[in-house]
Short mmCIF file of C-alpha atoms and ligand atoms in Angstrom, two decimals:
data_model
loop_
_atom_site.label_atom_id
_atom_site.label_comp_id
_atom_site.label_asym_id
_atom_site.label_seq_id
_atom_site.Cartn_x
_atom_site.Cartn_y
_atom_site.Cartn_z
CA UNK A 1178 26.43 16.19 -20.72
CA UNK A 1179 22.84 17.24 -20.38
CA UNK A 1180 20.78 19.44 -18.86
CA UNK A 1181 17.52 17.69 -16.42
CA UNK A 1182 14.59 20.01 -17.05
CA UNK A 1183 12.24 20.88 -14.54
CA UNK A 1184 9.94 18.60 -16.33
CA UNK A 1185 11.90 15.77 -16.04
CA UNK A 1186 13.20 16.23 -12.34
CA UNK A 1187 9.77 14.34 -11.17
CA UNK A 1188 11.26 11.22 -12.58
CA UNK A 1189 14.39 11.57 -11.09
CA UNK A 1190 13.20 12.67 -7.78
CA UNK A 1191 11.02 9.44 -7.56
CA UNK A 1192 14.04 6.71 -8.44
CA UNK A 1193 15.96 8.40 -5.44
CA UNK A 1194 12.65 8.27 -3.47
CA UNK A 1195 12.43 4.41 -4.06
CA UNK A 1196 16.08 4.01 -3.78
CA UNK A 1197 16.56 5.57 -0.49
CA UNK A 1198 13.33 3.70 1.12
CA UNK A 1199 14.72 -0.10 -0.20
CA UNK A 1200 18.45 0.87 0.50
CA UNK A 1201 17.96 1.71 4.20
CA UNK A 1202 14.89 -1.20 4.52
CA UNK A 1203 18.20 -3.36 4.02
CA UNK A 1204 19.83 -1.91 6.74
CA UNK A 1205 22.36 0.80 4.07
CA UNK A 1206 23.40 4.30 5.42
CA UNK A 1207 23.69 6.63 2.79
CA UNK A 1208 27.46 8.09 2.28
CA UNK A 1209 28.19 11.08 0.18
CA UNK A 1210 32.02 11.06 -1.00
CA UNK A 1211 33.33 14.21 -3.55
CA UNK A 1212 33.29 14.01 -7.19
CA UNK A 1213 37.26 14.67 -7.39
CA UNK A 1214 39.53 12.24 -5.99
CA UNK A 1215 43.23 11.65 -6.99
CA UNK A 1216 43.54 9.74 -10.21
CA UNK A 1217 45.67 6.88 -8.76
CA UNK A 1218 42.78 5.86 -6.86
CA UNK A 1219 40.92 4.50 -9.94
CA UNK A 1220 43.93 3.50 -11.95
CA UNK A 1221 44.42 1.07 -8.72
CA UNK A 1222 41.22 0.22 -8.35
CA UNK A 1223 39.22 0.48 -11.42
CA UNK A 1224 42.13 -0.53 -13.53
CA UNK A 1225 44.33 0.87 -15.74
CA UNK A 1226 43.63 -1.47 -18.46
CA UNK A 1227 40.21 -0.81 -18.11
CA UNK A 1228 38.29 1.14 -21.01
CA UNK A 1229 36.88 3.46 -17.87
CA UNK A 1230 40.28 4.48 -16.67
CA UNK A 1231 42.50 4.26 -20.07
CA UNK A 1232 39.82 6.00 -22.67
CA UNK A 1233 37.26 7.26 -20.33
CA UNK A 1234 38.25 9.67 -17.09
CA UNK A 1235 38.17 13.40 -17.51
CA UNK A 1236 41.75 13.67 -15.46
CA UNK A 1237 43.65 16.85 -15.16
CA UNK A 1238 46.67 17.79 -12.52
CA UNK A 1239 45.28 20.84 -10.24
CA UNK A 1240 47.06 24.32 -9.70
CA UNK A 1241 48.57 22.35 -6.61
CA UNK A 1242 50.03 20.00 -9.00
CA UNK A 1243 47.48 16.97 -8.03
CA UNK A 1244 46.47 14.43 -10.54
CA UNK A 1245 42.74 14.56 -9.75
CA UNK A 1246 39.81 12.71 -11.57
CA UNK A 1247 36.19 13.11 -11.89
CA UNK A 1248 34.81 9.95 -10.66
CA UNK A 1249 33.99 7.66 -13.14
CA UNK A 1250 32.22 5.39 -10.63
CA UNK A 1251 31.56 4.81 -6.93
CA UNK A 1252 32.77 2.06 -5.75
CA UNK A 1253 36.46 3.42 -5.84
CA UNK A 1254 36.00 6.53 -3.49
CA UNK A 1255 33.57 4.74 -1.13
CA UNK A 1256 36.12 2.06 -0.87
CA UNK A 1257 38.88 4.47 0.16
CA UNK A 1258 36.16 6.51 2.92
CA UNK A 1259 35.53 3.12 4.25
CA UNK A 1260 39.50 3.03 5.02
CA UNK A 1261 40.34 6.57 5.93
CA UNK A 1262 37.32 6.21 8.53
CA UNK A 1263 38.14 3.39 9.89
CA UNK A 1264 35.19 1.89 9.60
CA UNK A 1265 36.65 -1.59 9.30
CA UNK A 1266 35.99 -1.32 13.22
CA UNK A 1267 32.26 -0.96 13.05
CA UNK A 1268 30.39 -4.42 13.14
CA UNK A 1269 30.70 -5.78 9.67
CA UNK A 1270 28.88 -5.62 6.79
CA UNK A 1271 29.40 -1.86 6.35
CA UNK A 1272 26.05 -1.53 4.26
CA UNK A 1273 26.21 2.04 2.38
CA UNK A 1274 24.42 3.66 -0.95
CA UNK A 1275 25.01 6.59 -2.41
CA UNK A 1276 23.67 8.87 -5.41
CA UNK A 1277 24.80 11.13 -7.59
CA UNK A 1278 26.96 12.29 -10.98
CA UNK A 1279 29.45 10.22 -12.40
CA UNK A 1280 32.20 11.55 -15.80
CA UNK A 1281 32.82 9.58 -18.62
CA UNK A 1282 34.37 10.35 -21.88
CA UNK A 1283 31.98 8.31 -24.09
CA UNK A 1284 30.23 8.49 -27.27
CA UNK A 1285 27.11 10.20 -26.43
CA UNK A 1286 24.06 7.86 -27.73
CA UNK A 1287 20.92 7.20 -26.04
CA UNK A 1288 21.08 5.73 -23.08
CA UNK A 1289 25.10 6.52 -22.98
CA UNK A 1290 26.10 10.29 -21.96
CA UNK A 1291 29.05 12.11 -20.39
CA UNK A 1292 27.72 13.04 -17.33
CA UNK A 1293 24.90 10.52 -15.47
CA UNK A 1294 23.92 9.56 -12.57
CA UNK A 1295 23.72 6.43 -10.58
CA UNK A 1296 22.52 4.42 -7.79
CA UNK A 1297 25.19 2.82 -5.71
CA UNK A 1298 24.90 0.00 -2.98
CA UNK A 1299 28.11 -1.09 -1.46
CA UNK A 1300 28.28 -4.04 1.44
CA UNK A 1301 31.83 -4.30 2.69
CA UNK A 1302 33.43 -6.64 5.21
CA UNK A 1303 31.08 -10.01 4.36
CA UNK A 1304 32.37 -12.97 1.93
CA UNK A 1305 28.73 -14.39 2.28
CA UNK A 1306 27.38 -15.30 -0.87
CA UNK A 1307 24.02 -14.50 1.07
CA UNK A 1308 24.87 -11.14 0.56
CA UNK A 1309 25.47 -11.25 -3.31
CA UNK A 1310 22.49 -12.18 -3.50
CA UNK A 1311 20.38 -9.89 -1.22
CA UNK A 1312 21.97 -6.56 -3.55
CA UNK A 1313 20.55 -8.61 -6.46
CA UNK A 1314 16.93 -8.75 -5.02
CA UNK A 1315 17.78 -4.99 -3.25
CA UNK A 1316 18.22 -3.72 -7.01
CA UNK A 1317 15.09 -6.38 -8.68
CA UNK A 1318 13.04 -4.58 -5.58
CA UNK A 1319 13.69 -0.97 -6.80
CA UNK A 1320 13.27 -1.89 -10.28
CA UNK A 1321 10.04 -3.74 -9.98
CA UNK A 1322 8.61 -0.69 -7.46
CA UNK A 1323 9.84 1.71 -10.29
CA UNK A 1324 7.24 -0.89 -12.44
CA UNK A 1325 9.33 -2.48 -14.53
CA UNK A 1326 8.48 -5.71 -15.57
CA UNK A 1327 10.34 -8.90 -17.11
CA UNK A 1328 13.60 -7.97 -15.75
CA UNK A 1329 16.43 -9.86 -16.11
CA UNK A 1330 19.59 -11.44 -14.21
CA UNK A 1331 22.75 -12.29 -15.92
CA UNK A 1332 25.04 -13.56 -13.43
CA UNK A 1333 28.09 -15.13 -13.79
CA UNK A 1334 31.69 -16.13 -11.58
CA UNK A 1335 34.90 -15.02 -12.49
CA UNK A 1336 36.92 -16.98 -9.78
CA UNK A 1337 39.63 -15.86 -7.69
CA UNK A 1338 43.20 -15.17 -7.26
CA UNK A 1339 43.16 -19.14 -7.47
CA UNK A 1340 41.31 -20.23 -10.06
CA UNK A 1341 41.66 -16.67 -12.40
CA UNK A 1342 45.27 -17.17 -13.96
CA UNK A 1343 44.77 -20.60 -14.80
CA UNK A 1344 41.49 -19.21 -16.55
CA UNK A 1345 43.36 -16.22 -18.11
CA UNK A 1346 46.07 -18.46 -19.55
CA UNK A 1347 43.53 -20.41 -21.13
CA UNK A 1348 41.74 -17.50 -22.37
CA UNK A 1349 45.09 -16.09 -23.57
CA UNK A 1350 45.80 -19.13 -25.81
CA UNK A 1351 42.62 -19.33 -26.88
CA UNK A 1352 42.52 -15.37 -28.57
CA UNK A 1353 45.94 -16.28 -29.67
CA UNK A 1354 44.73 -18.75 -32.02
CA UNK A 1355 42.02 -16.46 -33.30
CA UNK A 1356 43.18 -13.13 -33.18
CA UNK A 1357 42.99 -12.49 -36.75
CA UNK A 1358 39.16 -12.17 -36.20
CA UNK A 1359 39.54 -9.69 -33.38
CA UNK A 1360 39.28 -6.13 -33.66
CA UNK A 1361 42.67 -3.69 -33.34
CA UNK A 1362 41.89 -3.15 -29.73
CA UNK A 1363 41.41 -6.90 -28.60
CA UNK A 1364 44.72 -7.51 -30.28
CA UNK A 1365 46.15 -5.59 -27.76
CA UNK A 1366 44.14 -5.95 -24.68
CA UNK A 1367 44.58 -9.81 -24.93
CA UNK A 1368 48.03 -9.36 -24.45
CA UNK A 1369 47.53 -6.74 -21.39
CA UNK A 1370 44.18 -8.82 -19.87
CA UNK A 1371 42.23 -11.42 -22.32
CA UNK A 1372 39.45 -10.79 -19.75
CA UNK A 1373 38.82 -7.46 -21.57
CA UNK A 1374 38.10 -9.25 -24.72
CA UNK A 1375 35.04 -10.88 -23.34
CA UNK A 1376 33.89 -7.40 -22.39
CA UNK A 1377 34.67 -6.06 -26.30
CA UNK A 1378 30.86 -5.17 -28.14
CA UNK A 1379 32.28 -5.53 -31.38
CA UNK A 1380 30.59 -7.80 -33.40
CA UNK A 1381 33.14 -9.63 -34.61
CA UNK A 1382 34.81 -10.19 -31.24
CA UNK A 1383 31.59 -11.27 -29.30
CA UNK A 1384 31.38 -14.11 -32.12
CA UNK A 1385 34.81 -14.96 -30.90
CA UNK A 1386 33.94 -14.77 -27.38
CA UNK A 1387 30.59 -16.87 -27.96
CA UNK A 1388 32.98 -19.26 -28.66
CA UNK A 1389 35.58 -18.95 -25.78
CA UNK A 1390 36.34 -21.59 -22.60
CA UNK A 1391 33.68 -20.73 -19.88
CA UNK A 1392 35.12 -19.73 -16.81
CA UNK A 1393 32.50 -21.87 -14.64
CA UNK A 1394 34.24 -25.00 -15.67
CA UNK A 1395 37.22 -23.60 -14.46
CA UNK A 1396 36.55 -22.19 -10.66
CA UNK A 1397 38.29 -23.65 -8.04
CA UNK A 1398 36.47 -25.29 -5.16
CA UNK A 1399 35.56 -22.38 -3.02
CA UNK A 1400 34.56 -20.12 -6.47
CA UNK A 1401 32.15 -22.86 -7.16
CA UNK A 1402 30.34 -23.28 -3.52
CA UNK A 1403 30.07 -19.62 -3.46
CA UNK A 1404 28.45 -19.11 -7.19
CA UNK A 1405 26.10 -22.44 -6.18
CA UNK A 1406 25.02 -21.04 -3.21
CA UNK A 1407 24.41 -17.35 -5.08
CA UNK A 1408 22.41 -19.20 -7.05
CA UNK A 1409 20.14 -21.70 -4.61
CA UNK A 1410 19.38 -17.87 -2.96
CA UNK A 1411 18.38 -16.39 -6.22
CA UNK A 1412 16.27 -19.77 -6.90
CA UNK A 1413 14.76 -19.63 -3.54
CA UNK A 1414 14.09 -15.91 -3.66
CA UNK A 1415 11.90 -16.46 -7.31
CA UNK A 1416 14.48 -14.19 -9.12
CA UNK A 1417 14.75 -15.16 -12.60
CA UNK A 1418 18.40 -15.03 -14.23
CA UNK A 1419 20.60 -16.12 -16.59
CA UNK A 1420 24.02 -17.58 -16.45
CA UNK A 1421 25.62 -15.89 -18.54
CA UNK A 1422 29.28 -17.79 -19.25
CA UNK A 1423 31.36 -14.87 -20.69
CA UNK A 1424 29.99 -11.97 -18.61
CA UNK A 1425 33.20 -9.97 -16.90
CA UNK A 1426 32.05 -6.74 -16.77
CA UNK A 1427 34.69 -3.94 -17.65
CA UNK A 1428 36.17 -3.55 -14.13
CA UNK A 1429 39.04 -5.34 -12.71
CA UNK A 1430 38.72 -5.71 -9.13
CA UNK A 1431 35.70 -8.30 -9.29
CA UNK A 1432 35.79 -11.63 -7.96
CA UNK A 1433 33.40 -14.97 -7.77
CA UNK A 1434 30.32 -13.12 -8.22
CA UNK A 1435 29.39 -10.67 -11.14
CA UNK A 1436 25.80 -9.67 -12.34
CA UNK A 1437 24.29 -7.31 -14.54
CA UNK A 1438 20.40 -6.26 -14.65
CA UNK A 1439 18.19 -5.96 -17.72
CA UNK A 1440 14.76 -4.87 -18.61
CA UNK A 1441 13.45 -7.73 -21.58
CA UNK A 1442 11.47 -5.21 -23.59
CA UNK A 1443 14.46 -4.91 -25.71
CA UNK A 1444 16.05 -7.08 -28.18
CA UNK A 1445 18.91 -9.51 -27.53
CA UNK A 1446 21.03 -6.86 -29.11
CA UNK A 1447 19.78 -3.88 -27.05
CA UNK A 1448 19.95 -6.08 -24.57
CA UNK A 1449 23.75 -6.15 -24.66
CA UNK A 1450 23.46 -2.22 -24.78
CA UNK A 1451 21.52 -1.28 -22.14
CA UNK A 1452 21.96 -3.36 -18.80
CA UNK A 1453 20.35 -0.65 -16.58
CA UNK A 1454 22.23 -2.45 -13.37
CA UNK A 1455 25.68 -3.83 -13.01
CA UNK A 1456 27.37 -5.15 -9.90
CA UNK A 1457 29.35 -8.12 -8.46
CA UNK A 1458 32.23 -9.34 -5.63
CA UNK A 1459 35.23 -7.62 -5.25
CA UNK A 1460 36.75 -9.44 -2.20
CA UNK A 1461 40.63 -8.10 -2.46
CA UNK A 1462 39.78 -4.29 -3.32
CA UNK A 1463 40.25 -2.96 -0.10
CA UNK A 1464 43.43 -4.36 0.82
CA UNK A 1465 44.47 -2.67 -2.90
CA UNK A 1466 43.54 0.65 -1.53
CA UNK A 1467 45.51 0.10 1.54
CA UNK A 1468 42.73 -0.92 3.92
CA UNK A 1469 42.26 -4.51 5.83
CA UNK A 1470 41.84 -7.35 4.09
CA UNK A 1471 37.46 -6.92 3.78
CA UNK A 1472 35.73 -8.80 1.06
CA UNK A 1473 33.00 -7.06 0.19
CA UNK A 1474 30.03 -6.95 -2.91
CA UNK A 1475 28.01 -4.03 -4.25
CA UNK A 1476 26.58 -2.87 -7.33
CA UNK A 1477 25.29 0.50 -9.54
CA UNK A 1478 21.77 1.40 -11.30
CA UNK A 1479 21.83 4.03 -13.85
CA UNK A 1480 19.61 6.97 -13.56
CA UNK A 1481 18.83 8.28 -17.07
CA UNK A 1482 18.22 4.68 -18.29
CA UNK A 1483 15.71 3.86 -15.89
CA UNK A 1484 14.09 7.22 -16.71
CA UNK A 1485 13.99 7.16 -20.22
CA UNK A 1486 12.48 3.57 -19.78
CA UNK A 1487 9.74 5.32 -17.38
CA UNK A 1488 9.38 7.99 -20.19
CA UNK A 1489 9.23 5.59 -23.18
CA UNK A 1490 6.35 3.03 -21.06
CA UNK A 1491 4.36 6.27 -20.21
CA UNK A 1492 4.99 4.85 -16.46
CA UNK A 1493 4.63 8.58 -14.53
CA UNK A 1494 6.30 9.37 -11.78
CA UNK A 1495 4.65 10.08 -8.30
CA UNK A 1496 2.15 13.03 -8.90
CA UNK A 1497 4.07 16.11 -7.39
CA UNK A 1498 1.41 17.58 -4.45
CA UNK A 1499 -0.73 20.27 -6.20
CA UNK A 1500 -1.42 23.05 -4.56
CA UNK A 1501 -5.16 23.58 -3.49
CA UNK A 1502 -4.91 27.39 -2.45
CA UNK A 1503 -3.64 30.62 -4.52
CA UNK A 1504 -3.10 33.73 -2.74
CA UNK A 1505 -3.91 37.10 -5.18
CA UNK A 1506 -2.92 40.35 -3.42
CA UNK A 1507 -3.20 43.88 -4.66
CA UNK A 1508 -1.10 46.54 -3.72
CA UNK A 1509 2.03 47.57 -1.90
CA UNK A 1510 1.05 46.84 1.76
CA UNK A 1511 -0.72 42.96 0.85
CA UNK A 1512 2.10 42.38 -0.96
CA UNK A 1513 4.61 42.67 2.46
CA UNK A 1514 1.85 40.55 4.43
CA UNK A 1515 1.57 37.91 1.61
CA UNK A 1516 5.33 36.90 2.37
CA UNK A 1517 4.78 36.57 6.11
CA UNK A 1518 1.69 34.45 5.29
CA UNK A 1519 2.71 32.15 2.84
CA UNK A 1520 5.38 31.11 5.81
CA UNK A 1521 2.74 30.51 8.17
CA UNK A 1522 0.39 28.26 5.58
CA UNK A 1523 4.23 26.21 4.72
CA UNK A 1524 4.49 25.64 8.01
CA UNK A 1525 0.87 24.18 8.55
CA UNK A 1526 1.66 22.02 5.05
CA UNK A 1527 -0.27 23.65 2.54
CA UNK A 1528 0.38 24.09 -0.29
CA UNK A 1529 -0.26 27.90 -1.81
CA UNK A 1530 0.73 29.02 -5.24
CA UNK A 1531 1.07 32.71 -5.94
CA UNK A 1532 2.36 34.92 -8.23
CA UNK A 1533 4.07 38.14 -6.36
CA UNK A 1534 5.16 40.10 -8.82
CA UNK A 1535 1.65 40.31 -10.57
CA UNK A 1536 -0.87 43.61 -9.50
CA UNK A 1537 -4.28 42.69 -11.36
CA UNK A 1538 -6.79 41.00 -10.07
CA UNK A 1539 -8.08 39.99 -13.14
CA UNK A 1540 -4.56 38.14 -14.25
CA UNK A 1541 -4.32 36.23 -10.96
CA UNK A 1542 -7.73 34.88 -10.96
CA UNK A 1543 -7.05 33.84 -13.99
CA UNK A 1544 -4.05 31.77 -13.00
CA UNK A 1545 -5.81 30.51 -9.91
CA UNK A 1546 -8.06 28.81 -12.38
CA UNK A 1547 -5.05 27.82 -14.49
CA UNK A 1548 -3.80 26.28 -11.82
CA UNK A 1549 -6.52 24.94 -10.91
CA UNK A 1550 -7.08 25.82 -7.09
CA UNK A 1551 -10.27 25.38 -4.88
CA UNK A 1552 -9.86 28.84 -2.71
CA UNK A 1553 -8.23 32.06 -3.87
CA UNK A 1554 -7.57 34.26 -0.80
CA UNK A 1555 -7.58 37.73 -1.94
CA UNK A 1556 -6.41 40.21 0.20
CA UNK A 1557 -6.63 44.02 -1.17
CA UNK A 1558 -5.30 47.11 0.62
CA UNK A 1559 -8.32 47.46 2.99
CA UNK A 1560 -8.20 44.00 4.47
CA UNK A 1561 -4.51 44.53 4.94
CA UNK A 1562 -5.47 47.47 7.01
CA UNK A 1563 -8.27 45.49 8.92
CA UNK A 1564 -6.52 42.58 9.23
CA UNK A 1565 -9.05 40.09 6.98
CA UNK A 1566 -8.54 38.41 3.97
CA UNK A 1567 -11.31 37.17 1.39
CA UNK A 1568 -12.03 33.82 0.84
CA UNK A 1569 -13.05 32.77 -2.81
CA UNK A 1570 -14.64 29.25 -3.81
CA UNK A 1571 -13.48 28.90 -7.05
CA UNK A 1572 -16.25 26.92 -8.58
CA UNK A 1573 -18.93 28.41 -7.08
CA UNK A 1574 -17.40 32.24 -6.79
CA UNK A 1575 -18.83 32.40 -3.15
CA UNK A 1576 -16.61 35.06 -1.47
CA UNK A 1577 -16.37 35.13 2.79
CA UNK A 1578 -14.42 37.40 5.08
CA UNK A 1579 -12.22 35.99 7.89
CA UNK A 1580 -9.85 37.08 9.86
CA UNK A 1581 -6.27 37.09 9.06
CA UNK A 1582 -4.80 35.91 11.71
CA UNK A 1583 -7.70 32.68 11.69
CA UNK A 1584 -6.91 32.12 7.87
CA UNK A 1585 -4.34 29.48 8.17
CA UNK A 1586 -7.02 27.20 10.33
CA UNK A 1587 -9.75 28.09 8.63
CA UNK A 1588 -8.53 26.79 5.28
CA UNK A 1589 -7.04 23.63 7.18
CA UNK A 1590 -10.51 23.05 7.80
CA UNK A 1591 -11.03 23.34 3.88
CA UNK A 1592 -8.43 21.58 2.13
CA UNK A 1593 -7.37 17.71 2.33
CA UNK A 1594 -3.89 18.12 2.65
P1 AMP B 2495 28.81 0.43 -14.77
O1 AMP B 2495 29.27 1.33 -13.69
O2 AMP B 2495 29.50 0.66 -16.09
O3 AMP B 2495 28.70 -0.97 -14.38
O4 AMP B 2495 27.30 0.87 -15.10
C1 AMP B 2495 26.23 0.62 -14.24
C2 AMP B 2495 25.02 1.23 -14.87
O5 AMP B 2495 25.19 2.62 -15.01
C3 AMP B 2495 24.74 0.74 -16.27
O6 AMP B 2495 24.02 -0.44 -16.24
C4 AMP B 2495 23.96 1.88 -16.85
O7 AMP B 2495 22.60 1.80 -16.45
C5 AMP B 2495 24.58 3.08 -16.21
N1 AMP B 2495 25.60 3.73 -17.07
C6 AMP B 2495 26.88 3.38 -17.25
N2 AMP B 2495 27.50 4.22 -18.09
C7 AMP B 2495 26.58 5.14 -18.47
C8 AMP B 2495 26.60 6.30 -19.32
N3 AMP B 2495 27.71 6.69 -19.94
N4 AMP B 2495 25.45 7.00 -19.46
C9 AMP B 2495 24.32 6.63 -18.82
N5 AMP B 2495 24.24 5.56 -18.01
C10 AMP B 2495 25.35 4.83 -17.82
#
């Protein structure tokens, strides 16, 4: 888990910037759901074969004897406020996005830490195929405004409750017949859900995989009009992808539709590291929590790897507003006026650095030019008692005398805001 430095929050600040202007452009309310929920609700819906739920949730029972987890993803807890609001009664697609923190017990590496923080986009009540694809170009949008370039889709279908044991049975056999050259794991998840083998980033086991029945030859009717028509939108819409044939993803509640989102500036291997979106269909999910029967699609963008990818391109972040003013003050009484005034210049917008605790002139000035102000209003224990304050021109060192109580609109005159 890490800390984000004050340096670093610009970054941040500006992916949830961009994020919240696409998200609600597509018509998505943002939702904030808590960072505990009950356990069961990811072992139902996240899986409890999955590598999230059976090696990676920080779970512990509370003093009320609770079996809580910290969420290891979104899509579980939005799921269940979409049912205990009843908000299967609003007009369908419920669009919502949400950021934050997400736990996961992994093997810190770059790009891979305990706590992190995603972007979430969740459309539920909509078997469209329309809408699989609009979250695709929702996430290339905030990408490519964040300024990456040569991104890439991998998208792929993992059928239904029709199509998917027929698939798995074939998968199953297949593994059987080479599970010599799996790793320890695979030899057991193949027997609990072959799908999880596909997922495996062992080397030896992707070779398997590479070599594994595609599940594309094997969707039923419907499976295969929906993934066609995902993909005539993604043609039409000029967003390049990739079918990828053996791409699952690690959750179990997907259906048809699955996608994950890379930046090319890596290598192939990388590649497979560091997909900095991941998404797809997951039509029976709410009916699993309890809820209606609401097919629904969404899909998560990870914070820290879009921001190291910022950091590494030297792409900055949106300049944060510099302040054009500095406010010196010497003595007791300027001191209690400076509070009351820097109030009255945030509430006209601008921006005023100061440093309070400081008494010399001479080490204020010199931060006003540090920072590198226009004005410094100075206001020493006789204006105080007046009522003026001293304008300074930085550059020039031209001092004036106004009023205090004119200050605020004289230097909105001054500055460009
Ligand atoms: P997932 O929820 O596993 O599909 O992940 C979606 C995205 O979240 C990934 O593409 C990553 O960008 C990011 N992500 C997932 N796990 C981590 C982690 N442990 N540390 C940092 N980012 C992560």
């Amino acid at each position: 888990m890490h800390d984000i430095l004050p340096e670093d929050q610009p970054y941040y600040e500006r992916v949830y910037e961009v994020v919240d202007q696409v998200a609600k452009f597509y018509g998505f309310s943002r939702i904030t759901t808590p960072v505990l929920e009950l356990s069961e609700l990811f072992e139902k819906g996240t899986g409890s074969s999955t590598d999230i739920v059976e090696k990676q949730m920080y779970s512990f029972k509370s003093k009320g004897g609770d079996s809580l987890a910290l969420r290891p993803e979104f899509t579980p807890g939005i799921v269940r406020s979409y049912i205990q609001h009843g908000m299967i009664n609003l007009p369908q697609p419920v669009k919502l996005f949400s950021v934050g923190p997400l736990f996961r017990y992994e093997h810190p590496q770059a790009g891979r830490y305990r706590q992190f923080h995603q972007f979430d986009l969740e459309a539920i009540g909509d078997s469209s195929p329309a809408i699989d694809a609009e979250l695709i170009q929702i996430f290339y949008s905030i990408l490519s405004d964040l300024g990456f370039r040569h991104l890439i889709c991998e998208v792929n279908s993992i059928g239904d409750s029709k199509c998917r044991p027929y698939y798995k049975k074939l998968l199953s056999s297949f593994f059987r017949s080479r599970q010599h050259a799996l790793c320890a794991d695979c030899r057991r998840r193949m027997k609990v859900n072959p799908l999880r083998v596909l997922d495996c980033k062992e080397e030896k086991c992707q070779r398997v995989r590479s070599q594994a029945p595609q599940f594309v030859d094997h969707l039923c009717d419907e499976c295969k009009k929906h993934f066609r028509s995902v993909l005539e939108f993604l043609d039409e819409a000029d967003i390049p992808y990739h079918l990828d044939p053996h791409l699952v993803r690690g959750l179990d509640y997907y259906t048809k539709t699955v996608f994950e989102i890379y930046s090319d500036q890596h290598s192939p291997d990388a590649l497979r590291q560091s997909a900095i979106v991941g998404g797809g269909r997951y039509d029976a999910l709410v009916k699993l929590l309890g809820g209606k029967e609401a097919p629904a699609s969404g899909g998560a963008g990870g914070v820290e790897r879009i921001v190291s990818a910022m950091k590494e391109s030297g792409r900055s972040p949106l300049k944060a507003r510099e302040p054009k003013v500095y406010l010196a003050q010497l003595g007791d009484l300027p001191k209690r006026k400076s509070l009351k005034l820097l109030e009255e210049f945030r509430g006209a917008g601008i921006l005023v650095a100061e440093s309070l605790g400081r008494d010399s002139l001479k080490v204020q000035l010199a931060r006003a030019d540090k920072v590198g102000v226009e004005y410094t209003l100075i206001l020493g224990q006789k204006e105080a008692l007046e009522g003026s304050i001293v304008i300074r021109k930085m550059d020039t060192g031209k001092q004036e005398m106004v009023k205090m109580d004119n200050v605020v609109r004289e230097m909105k005159k001054r500055v460009k805001r």
